[in-house]
PDB file of C-alpha atoms and ligand atoms in Angstrom:
ATOM      1  CA  MET A 102      -5.992-177.425-103.139  1.00 80.00           C
ATOM      2  CA  ALA A 103      -4.494-180.514-104.741  1.00 85.00           C
ATOM      3  CA  GLU A 104      -5.268-183.983-103.149  1.00 95.00           C
ATOM      4  CA  LEU A 105      -2.613-185.758-101.467  1.00 97.00           C
ATOM      5  CA  THR A 106      -1.398-189.176-101.330  1.00 98.00           C
ATOM      6  CA  ASN A 107      -0.887-191.327 -98.114  1.00 98.00           C
ATOM      7  CA  LEU A 108       2.808-190.890 -98.603  1.00 98.00           C
ATOM      8  CA  GLU A 109       2.697-187.221 -98.906  1.00 98.00           C
ATOM      9  CA  THR A 110       0.299-186.624 -96.207  1.00 98.00           C
ATOM     10  CA  LYS A 111       2.242-188.164 -93.849  1.00 98.00           C
ATOM     11  CA  LEU A 112       5.358-186.253 -95.034  1.00 98.00           C
ATOM     12  CA  GLY A 113       3.025-183.123 -94.185  1.00 98.00           C
ATOM     13  CA  GLU A 114       2.471-184.740 -90.633  1.00 98.00           C
ATOM     14  CA  VAL A 115       6.319-185.238 -89.852  1.00 98.00           C
ATOM     15  CA  ILE A 116       6.795-181.726 -90.916  1.00 98.00           C
ATOM     16  CA  GLY A 117       4.110-180.432 -88.531  1.00 98.00           C
ATOM     17  CA  LEU A 118       5.296-182.269 -85.862  1.00 98.00           C
ATOM     18  CA  ALA A 119       8.839-181.218 -86.269  1.00 98.00           C
ATOM     19  CA  MET A 120       7.258-177.490 -85.990  1.00 98.00           C
ATOM     20  CA  ALA A 121       5.488-178.832 -82.890  1.00 98.00           C
ATOM     21  CA  ALA A 122       8.472-180.212 -81.265  1.00 98.00           C
ATOM     22  CA  GLN A 123      10.323-176.994 -81.456  1.00 98.00           C
ATOM     23  CA  ALA A 124       7.603-175.088 -79.552  1.00 97.00           C
ATOM     24  CA  ALA A 125       7.502-178.149 -77.199  1.00 97.00           C
ATOM     25  CA  THR A 126      11.158-178.358 -76.726  1.00 98.00           C
ATOM     26  CA  LYS A 127      11.263-174.730 -76.054  1.00 97.00           C
ATOM     27  CA  SER A 128       8.588-174.796 -73.389  1.00 97.00           C
ATOM     28  CA  VAL A 129      10.137-177.462 -71.422  1.00 97.00           C
ATOM     29  CA  ALA A 130      13.402-176.115 -71.619  1.00 98.00           C
ATOM     30  CA  LYS A 131      11.990-173.125 -70.159  1.00 97.00           C
ATOM     31  CA  LEU A 132      11.113-174.826 -67.110  1.00 96.00           C
ATOM     32  CA  ALA A 133      14.374-176.944 -66.960  1.00 97.00           C
ATOM     33  CA  ARG A 134      16.283-173.460 -67.216  1.00 97.00           C
ATOM     34  CA  ALA A 135      13.685-172.084 -64.164  1.00 95.00           C
ATOM     35  CA  ASP A 136      14.308-175.659 -62.460  1.00 94.00           C
ATOM     36  CA  LYS A 137      18.380-175.297 -62.562  1.00 96.00           C
ATOM     37  CA  ARG A 138      18.969-178.124 -64.838  1.00 96.00           C
ATOM     38  CA  PRO A 139      21.471-176.759 -67.318  1.00 97.00           C
ATOM     39  CA  GLY A 140      22.595-179.969 -68.578  1.00 96.00           C
ATOM     40  CA  LEU A 141      18.820-180.869 -69.519  1.00 98.00           C
ATOM     41  CA  VAL A 142      18.462-177.414 -71.020  1.00 98.00           C
ATOM     42  CA  GLU A 143      21.180-177.905 -73.222  1.00 98.00           C
ATOM     43  CA  SER A 144      19.750-181.394 -74.505  1.00 97.00           C
ATOM     44  CA  LEU A 145      16.608-179.687 -74.956  1.00 98.00           C
ATOM     45  CA  ASN A 146      18.485-177.279 -77.247  1.00 98.00           C
ATOM     46  CA  LYS A 147      19.729-179.760 -79.398  1.00 98.00           C
ATOM     47  CA  MET A 148      16.640-181.433 -79.767  1.00 98.00           C
ATOM     48  CA  HIS A 149      15.265-178.119 -80.931  1.00 98.00           C
ATOM     49  CA  GLY A 150      17.800-177.595 -83.359  1.00 98.00           C
ATOM     50  CA  GLU A 151      17.509-181.109 -84.752  1.00 98.00           C
ATOM     51  CA  ALA A 152      13.543-180.415 -84.853  1.00 98.00           C
ATOM     52  CA  LYS A 153      13.840-177.413 -86.945  1.00 98.00           C
ATOM     53  CA  GLU A 154      16.293-179.058 -89.353  1.00 98.00           C
ATOM     54  CA  ALA A 155      13.704-181.836 -89.594  1.00 98.00           C
ATOM     55  CA  GLU A 156      11.178-179.096 -90.707  1.00 98.00           C
ATOM     56  CA  GLN A 157      13.590-177.551 -92.976  1.00 98.00           C
ATOM     57  CA  ARG A 158      14.724-180.797 -94.634  1.00 98.00           C
ATOM     58  CA  GLY A 159      10.866-182.086 -95.069  1.00 98.00           C
ATOM     59  CA  LYS A 160      10.055-179.000 -96.596  1.00 98.00           C
ATOM     60  CA  GLU A 161      12.868-179.572 -99.308  1.00 98.00           C
ATOM     61  CA  ILE A 162      11.527-182.884 -99.971  1.00 98.00           C
ATOM     62  CA  ALA A 163       8.010-181.489-100.044  1.00 98.00           C
ATOM     63  CA  GLY A 164       9.015-178.956-102.632  1.00 97.00           C
ATOM     64  CA  THR A 165       9.805-181.919-105.100  1.00 97.00           C
ATOM     65  CA  PHE A 166       6.328-183.271-105.221  1.00 96.00           C
ATOM     66  CA  GLU A 167       5.346-181.193-108.417  1.00 95.00           C
ATOM     67  CA  GLY A 168       2.285-179.054-107.464  1.00 96.00           C
ATOM     68  CA  LYS A 169       1.718-180.710-103.924  1.00 97.00           C
ATOM     69  CA  LYS A 170       4.066-178.346-102.005  1.00 97.00           C
ATOM     70  CA  SER A 171       1.211-175.966-100.576  1.00 97.00           C
ATOM     71  CA  ALA A 172      -1.680-178.880 -99.937  1.00 98.00           C
ATOM     72  CA  ILE A 173       1.797-180.854 -97.986  1.00 98.00           C
ATOM     73  CA  LEU A 174       2.337-177.510 -95.844  1.00 98.00           C
ATOM     74  CA  LYS A 175      -1.148-177.018 -95.020  1.00 98.00           C
ATOM     75  CA  GLU A 176      -1.433-180.617 -93.730  1.00 98.00           C
ATOM     76  CA  ALA A 177       1.664-179.611 -91.798  1.00 98.00           C
ATOM     77  CA  ARG A 178       0.420-176.598 -90.191  1.00 98.00           C
ATOM     78  CA  SER A 179      -2.887-178.395 -89.208  1.00 98.00           C
ATOM     79  CA  VAL A 180      -0.621-180.890 -87.271  1.00 98.00           C
ATOM     80  CA  LYS A 181       1.307-178.115 -85.722  1.00 98.00           C
ATOM     81  CA  GLU A 182      -1.812-176.494 -84.558  1.00 98.00           C
ATOM     82  CA  LYS A 183      -3.138-179.963 -83.221  1.00 97.00           C
ATOM     83  CA  GLY A 184       0.347-180.182 -81.361  1.00 96.00           C
ATOM     84  CA  ALA A 185       0.056-176.726 -80.015  1.00 95.00           C
ATOM     85  CA  GLU A 186      -3.595-177.591 -78.451  1.00 96.00           C
ATOM     86  CA  MET A 187      -2.349-180.530 -77.060  1.00 96.00           C
ATOM     87  CA  MET A 188       0.515-179.187 -75.335  1.00 96.00           C
ATOM     88  CA  GLU A 189      -1.876-176.359 -74.062  1.00 95.00           C
ATOM     89  CA  THR A 190      -4.309-179.042 -72.614  1.00 95.00           C
ATOM     90  CA  TYR A 191      -1.428-181.149 -71.023  1.00 95.00           C
ATOM     91  CA  LEU A 192       0.717-178.435 -69.436  1.00 96.00           C
ATOM     92  CA  ASP A 193      -0.440-175.486 -67.363  1.00 94.00           C
ATOM     93  CA  GLU A 194       1.352-172.965 -64.610  1.00 92.00           C
ATOM     94  CA  GLU A 195       1.691-175.508 -62.176  1.00 93.00           C
ATOM     95  CA  SER A 196       3.464-177.804 -64.381  1.00 95.00           C
ATOM     96  CA  ASP A 197       7.128-179.017 -63.667  1.00 95.00           C
ATOM     97  CA  THR A 198      10.076-180.185 -65.484  1.00 97.00           C
ATOM     98  CA  LEU A 199       8.920-183.688 -64.859  1.00 97.00           C
ATOM     99  CA  ASP A 200       5.341-182.621 -66.131  1.00 97.00           C
ATOM    100  CA  GLY A 201       7.252-181.544 -69.066  1.00 98.00           C
ATOM    101  CA  LEU A 202       9.309-184.469 -70.060  1.00 98.00           C
ATOM    102  CA  GLU A 203       6.002-186.758 -69.898  1.00 98.00           C
ATOM    103  CA  PHE A 204       4.724-184.643 -72.373  1.00 97.00           C
ATOM    104  CA  LEU A 205       7.431-184.483 -74.284  1.00 98.00           C
ATOM    105  CA  THR A 206       7.931-188.765 -74.173  1.00 98.00           C
ATOM    106  CA  MET A 207       4.271-188.675 -75.492  1.00 97.00           C
ATOM    107  CA  ALA A 208       4.999-186.116 -78.409  1.00 97.00           C
ATOM    108  CA  GLU A 209       8.561-187.860 -79.213  1.00 98.00           C
ATOM    109  CA  ALA A 210       6.482-191.308 -79.080  1.00 98.00           C
ATOM    110  CA  GLY A 211       4.422-189.906 -81.603  1.00 97.00           C
ATOM    111  CA  GLU A 212       7.315-188.615 -83.771  1.00 98.00           C
ATOM    112  CA  VAL A 213       8.725-192.010 -83.885  1.00 98.00           C
ATOM    113  CA  GLY A 214       5.606-193.534 -85.002  1.00 98.00           C
ATOM    114  CA  HIS A 215       5.194-191.423 -87.823  1.00 98.00           C
ATOM    115  CA  TRP A 216       8.350-191.363 -89.045  1.00 98.00           C
ATOM    116  CA  GLU A 217       8.379-194.931 -89.070  1.00 98.00           C
ATOM    117  CA  ILE A 218       5.020-194.985 -91.143  1.00 98.00           C
ATOM    118  CA  LEU A 219       6.279-192.459 -93.692  1.00 98.00           C
ATOM    119  CA  ALA A 220       9.549-194.770 -93.968  1.00 98.00           C
ATOM    120  CA  ARG A 221       7.181-197.818 -94.381  1.00 98.00           C
ATOM    121  CA  PHE A 222       4.707-196.359 -96.977  1.00 98.00           C
ATOM    122  CA  ASN A 223       8.194-195.498 -98.841  1.00 98.00           C
ATOM    123  CA  LYS A 224       9.320-198.847 -98.912  1.00 98.00           C
ATOM    124  CA  ARG A 225       6.981-199.233-101.931  1.00 98.00           C
ATOM    125  CA  ALA A 226       6.580-195.525-103.131  1.00 97.00           C
ATOM    126  CA  ARG A 227      10.396-195.543-103.694  1.00 98.00           C
ATOM    127  CA  HIS A 228      10.734-191.810-103.124  1.00 97.00           C
ATOM    128  CA  PRO A 229      14.718-191.115-103.041  1.00 97.00           C
ATOM    129  CA  GLY A 230      14.358-187.811-101.265  1.00 98.00           C
ATOM    130  CA  VAL A 231      11.962-189.411 -98.702  1.00 98.00           C
ATOM    131  CA  ARG A 232      14.383-192.367 -98.295  1.00 98.00           C
ATOM    132  CA  GLU A 233      17.084-190.022 -97.477  1.00 98.00           C
ATOM    133  CA  LEU A 234      14.771-187.905 -95.040  1.00 98.00           C
ATOM    134  CA  THR A 235      13.701-190.962 -93.209  1.00 98.00           C
ATOM    135  CA  SER A 236      17.114-192.815 -92.723  1.00 98.00           C
ATOM    136  CA  TRP A 237      18.387-189.409 -91.586  1.00 98.00           C
ATOM    137  CA  GLY A 238      15.364-188.546 -89.064  1.00 98.00           C
ATOM    138  CA  LEU A 239      14.110-191.861 -87.949  1.00 98.00           C
ATOM    139  CA  PRO A 240      17.228-192.613 -85.797  1.00 98.00           C
ATOM    140  CA  ILE A 241      17.006-188.977 -84.639  1.00 98.00           C
ATOM    141  CA  GLN A 242      13.569-189.349 -83.319  1.00 98.00           C
ATOM    142  CA  LYS A 243      14.521-192.487 -81.816  1.00 98.00           C
ATOM    143  CA  ARG A 244      17.010-190.825 -79.658  1.00 98.00           C
ATOM    144  CA  HIS A 245      14.887-188.271 -78.646  1.00 98.00           C
ATOM    145  CA  LEU A 246      12.579-190.690 -77.053  1.00 98.00           C
ATOM    146  CA  THR A 247      15.004-192.422 -75.617  1.00 98.00           C
ATOM    147  CA  ASP A 248      16.739-189.299 -74.046  1.00 98.00           C
ATOM    148  CA  VAL A 249      13.436-187.753 -72.691  1.00 98.00           C
ATOM    149  CA  ARG A 250      12.611-190.800 -71.060  1.00 98.00           C
ATOM    150  CA  ALA A 251      16.167-191.118 -69.598  1.00 98.00           C
ATOM    151  CA  SER A 252      15.844-187.504 -68.358  1.00 98.00           C
ATOM    152  CA  SER A 253      12.829-187.827 -66.489  1.00 98.00           C
ATOM    153  CA  LEU A 254      13.726-191.103 -64.990  1.00 98.00           C
ATOM    154  CA  GLN A 255      16.894-189.166 -63.724  1.00 97.00           C
ATOM    155  CA  ILE A 256      14.789-186.896 -62.397  1.00 96.00           C
ATOM    156  CA  VAL A 257      12.572-189.468 -60.568  1.00 97.00           C
ATOM    157  CA  ASP A 258      15.535-191.075 -59.022  1.00 97.00           C
ATOM    158  CA  ASN A 259      16.350-187.949 -57.416  1.00 94.00           C
ATOM    159  CA  GLU A 260      12.928-187.471 -55.668  1.00 94.00           C
ATOM    160  CA  GLU A 261      11.108-189.134 -52.782  1.00 95.00           C
ATOM    161  CA  PRO A 262       8.175-191.096 -53.948  1.00 95.00           C
ATOM    162  CA  ASP A 263       6.214-190.217 -50.545  1.00 95.00           C
ATOM    163  CA  ALA A 264       7.063-186.396 -50.685  1.00 93.00           C
ATOM    164  CA  ILE A 265       3.844-184.113 -51.483  1.00 90.00           C
ATOM    165  CA  SER A 266       4.171-183.246 -55.137  1.00 79.00           C
TER     166      SER A 266
HETATM  167 FE1  LIG B  29      11.602-185.462 -82.191  1.00 71.43          FE
END
């Protein structure tokens, strides 16, 4: 398997996080649906679609790295699996929508951090495809983080702090 540069590894990581984000948004949408929160379900479905697009766009760029595509995708799959394990650790049958949004807050913050790192490496690497990918994807990840935080605080504002959870 080809050895990856820092830039290529980070590309693999953002692809893997986009894969993990699809699973996470799907699980949390399920909780929100059970909780009868259609507005939130809709916003999570949109995030899911954008995560899918991020995966596809990332894979397309990975394909432009001569001889590196399969190593980049291997990195992506490994990150995806770690993400799935983290979700399994964090969420269980007792979890409610707020728990789900808390997990997503961590996941989206992680995505913002990784996309920023990829963009920063590319300041010197100057790969045009990566530049296009990050200028598309970074603002979306920042919006995802803003939105999940806002959604969780909206739930909090409608719950009593001293009610039994
Ligand atoms: Fe995201």
